[in-house]
C-alpha positions as MATLAB code, in Angstrom:
seq = 'MIPKKIHYCWFGRGQKPKMAQKCIASWKKYCPDYEIIEWNEDNFDVNMNGYTRMCIEQKKYAFLSDYARLVVVAEQGGIYFDTDVELVRSPDFLLTHGAFFGFETPEFVASGLGFGSEAHGTVIDAMRQEYDPLLDGQHGVIGCPRLNTKALEALGLRRDGSLQEIADAVIYPPDWFNPYESATGRLNKTEHTVSIHWYSASWMSPLRRLRSTISKPLHRILGVDFFRRT';
ca = [
     -19.159    2.260   21.550;
     -15.187    1.868   20.904;
     -14.426   -1.844   22.644;
     -12.682   -1.846   25.754;
      -9.426   -3.277   24.174;
      -5.697   -1.556   24.126;
      -4.286   -3.144   20.951;
      -0.399   -2.521   20.744;
       2.146   -4.317   18.120;
       5.411   -6.524   18.590;
       7.730   -6.531   15.953;
      11.052   -8.989   15.851;
      11.166  -10.333   19.064;
      13.730   -7.857   20.783;
      13.370   -6.912   24.365;
      10.870   -3.722   25.885;
      13.411   -1.091   26.510;
      12.625    1.077   29.318;
      10.621    3.298   27.380;
       7.958    1.035   26.218;
       8.223   -1.195   29.306;
       6.951    3.012   30.760;
       4.432    3.522   28.322;
       3.174   -0.542   29.075;
       2.565    0.512   32.683;
       0.052    4.025   32.383;
      -2.313    2.067   29.725;
      -3.178   -0.532   32.713;
      -2.740    2.344   35.406;
      -4.984    4.537   33.317;
      -7.337    1.444   31.904;
      -7.222   -1.389   34.656;
     -10.005   -2.942   33.040;
      -9.230   -3.021   29.887;
      -7.411   -5.929   27.554;
      -4.679   -5.387   26.403;
      -2.996   -6.592   23.042;
       0.166   -7.513   21.887;
       0.261   -8.371   18.661;
       3.447   -9.626   17.197;
       4.874  -12.857   15.074;
       2.999  -15.299   17.330;
      -0.342  -13.877   16.085;
      -0.930  -11.872   13.160;
       0.389  -12.830    9.580;
       3.086  -11.597    8.792;
       2.520  -13.706    4.948;
      -1.052  -11.709    4.911;
       0.575   -9.684    1.698;
       3.626   -8.462   -0.267;
       3.994   -5.230    1.716;
       3.475   -7.424    5.219;
       5.838   -9.454    3.265;
       8.144   -6.849    2.034;
       8.795   -5.603    5.777;
       8.628   -8.390    8.120;
      11.854   -9.263    5.583;
      13.493   -6.003    5.467;
      13.426   -5.891    9.747;
      11.124   -2.920    8.736;
       9.165   -3.384   12.103;
       7.194    0.063   11.957;
       5.983   -0.497    8.284;
       4.625   -3.335    9.556;
       2.710   -1.869   12.090;
       2.061    1.085    9.999;
      -0.450   -1.055    8.918;
      -1.609   -4.463   11.043;
      -2.264   -1.578   13.628;
      -5.621   -0.596   10.718;
      -6.099   -4.480   10.002;
      -6.332   -5.304   13.513;
      -8.592   -2.111   15.044;
     -10.737   -2.378   11.594;
     -11.500   -6.100   12.438;
     -11.748   -6.039   16.249;
     -12.328   -2.350   17.096;
     -10.904   -1.597   20.510;
      -7.573    1.657   20.942;
      -4.073    1.752   19.474;
      -1.292    2.577   20.741;
       2.915    2.774   19.755;
       4.526    1.039   22.581;
       6.244    4.437   22.706;
       2.844    6.614   23.844;
       2.413    7.637   27.197;
      -0.707    7.719   28.492;
      -1.589   11.490   31.244;
      -5.313   10.203   31.999;
      -8.082    7.689   31.048;
      -9.574    7.685   27.517;
     -12.343    5.919   28.056;
     -14.602    9.155   27.096;
     -12.889    9.447   23.439;
     -15.379    5.657   23.914;
     -18.695    7.219   22.907;
     -16.811    7.643   19.259;
     -17.461    5.827   17.013;
     -14.105    6.632   15.875;
     -11.342    9.278   17.058;
      -7.595   10.103   15.792;
      -5.032   13.155   16.373;
      -3.332   16.084   14.183;
       0.392   15.194   14.794;
       0.699   18.189   13.142;
      -1.346   21.294   11.932;
      -0.955   19.493    8.805;
      -1.200   15.849    9.425;
      -3.019   13.559   11.556;
      -1.131   10.291   12.410;
      -2.524    6.412   13.532;
       1.314    5.978   15.956;
      -0.216    8.451   17.882;
      -2.539    6.630   19.118;
      -6.327    6.305   18.278;
      -8.912    3.937   18.543;
     -13.296    2.995   16.419;
     -15.129    0.882   16.318;
     -14.655   -2.290   14.017;
     -15.251   -1.699   10.230;
     -15.599    2.592   11.035;
     -15.607    4.765    7.840;
     -12.435    6.622    8.409;
     -10.658    2.965    9.520;
     -11.226    1.007    6.575;
     -10.867    3.953    4.608;
      -7.573    4.210    5.710;
      -6.783    0.717    5.365;
      -7.418    1.016    1.624;
      -4.998    3.561    1.393;
      -2.176    0.697    0.846;
      -3.952   -0.893   -1.471;
      -1.308    0.377   -3.843;
       0.938   -1.025   -1.351;
       0.156   -4.397   -1.062;
       2.284   -5.863   -3.718;
       5.578   -5.758   -2.534;
       7.150   -3.931   -4.998;
       6.426   -0.031   -4.920;
       9.490    0.668   -0.784;
       7.528    2.198    2.433;
       5.094    5.382    3.332;
       5.167    7.449    6.244;
       1.191    6.690    8.213;
       0.264   10.544    9.288;
       0.523   11.132    4.289;
      -1.451    7.841    4.349;
      -3.952    8.488    6.812;
      -4.038   11.904    5.374;
      -4.557   11.416    2.652;
      -7.717    8.678    3.614;
      -9.113   11.260    5.776;
      -8.742   14.562    3.245;
     -10.944   12.631    0.780;
     -13.815   12.690    3.360;
     -13.579   16.485    4.070;
     -10.445   16.882    6.519;
      -8.940   20.201    6.677;
      -5.525   20.234    7.487;
      -5.542   23.063    9.911;
      -4.710   21.341   13.148;
      -8.684   22.672   14.632;
     -11.139   19.867   16.296;
     -13.344   18.918   13.415;
     -15.185   15.647   12.966;
     -15.386   13.393    9.972;
     -17.055   11.337    9.318;
     -17.551    8.652   11.843;
     -14.441    9.736   13.827;
     -13.672   12.777   15.897;
      -9.598   14.328   14.743;
      -8.508   16.297   17.583;
      -5.829   19.714   18.055;
      -2.664   18.458   18.429;
      -1.941   18.989   22.236;
      -4.397   16.356   22.835;
      -2.161   13.015   21.707;
       0.484   14.803   20.758;
       2.321   17.407   22.797;
       5.861   16.676   22.187;
       7.769   18.526   19.791;
      10.619   15.592   19.412;
      12.580   18.735   16.936;
      13.018   20.465   19.911;
      12.182   18.267   23.177;
      10.236   20.748   24.226;
       6.406   19.387   25.246;
       4.107   21.443   25.940;
       1.133   19.790   27.040;
      -2.797   20.746   28.432;
      -5.561   20.748   30.042;
      -6.597   18.667   27.369;
      -3.875   16.030   26.808;
      -4.361   13.293   26.989;
      -1.518   11.492   25.771;
       2.566   11.895   25.065;
       4.217   10.552   21.903;
       7.966   10.447   23.150;
       9.150    9.513   19.859;
      11.301    6.493   20.151;
      11.951    6.980   16.047;
      12.242    2.986   16.190;
      12.664    3.188   11.778;
      15.019    5.802   12.547;
      18.921    4.434   11.204;
      20.891    5.357   14.993;
      22.887    7.564   13.707;
      19.447    9.504   12.360;
      18.865    9.198   16.310;
      21.691   10.826   18.206;
      21.504   13.007   15.468;
      17.976   14.035   16.036;
      18.935   14.463   20.031;
      21.963   17.071   18.615;
      20.111   18.700   17.505;
      17.291   19.589   19.561;
      19.360   22.272   21.589;
      20.159   24.541   18.393;
      16.096   24.018   17.585;
      15.005   25.270   20.660;
      17.177   28.475   19.871;
      16.667   28.379   15.865;
      12.940   27.478   14.736;
      12.572   23.683   13.806;
      12.662   24.269   10.111;
      16.661   25.698   10.593;
      17.767   23.940    8.922;
      15.889   23.797    6.014;
      16.564   27.231    5.352;
      20.482   26.937    5.427;
];
């Protein structure tokens, strides 16, 4: 049974934007009896290894959060949400799983969409271990979808976006936790949707975020891979 805890990360000591405040308010609305825990420089050891130290020194807060959430949930159990994830219904029914995750696309699973696990579960421990080669802080950063999916593939994941049971976890299709297409700005919410990841993309530079905003209308008309074809 996954405990009624919601974990989130907020490194850098910056003020939370309106989107984050809105999303946290949605957690309180649909999970009134959950403990909500913020992890930051005061209660998470950012010097626990070379990778976390590199991330904090270079202000790569999103990549630090990718790793920190696995550490925290592996040790304590509970649910994790990025601060740009809005709940639209109660996640209580998911607590009966040993763990749950969602496909970001038909090919990749991403823990930032929101996930849950009992402490020291098979999948959460496997995802954490994928970071082992990076822990000296000398090999840069890798996006969590690649690492999360690699861990699941080793346990038998089919990269087709379908509902699957892998070890102690249930993996849900994209519409459950990722109905919003960041490239096009379309929202494809269904009766299954539990939460919406709004892609604040804090890891991007301001220029890349501006480019992403400007390109949405073109992607809606010409397709999400238009720029790769030209």
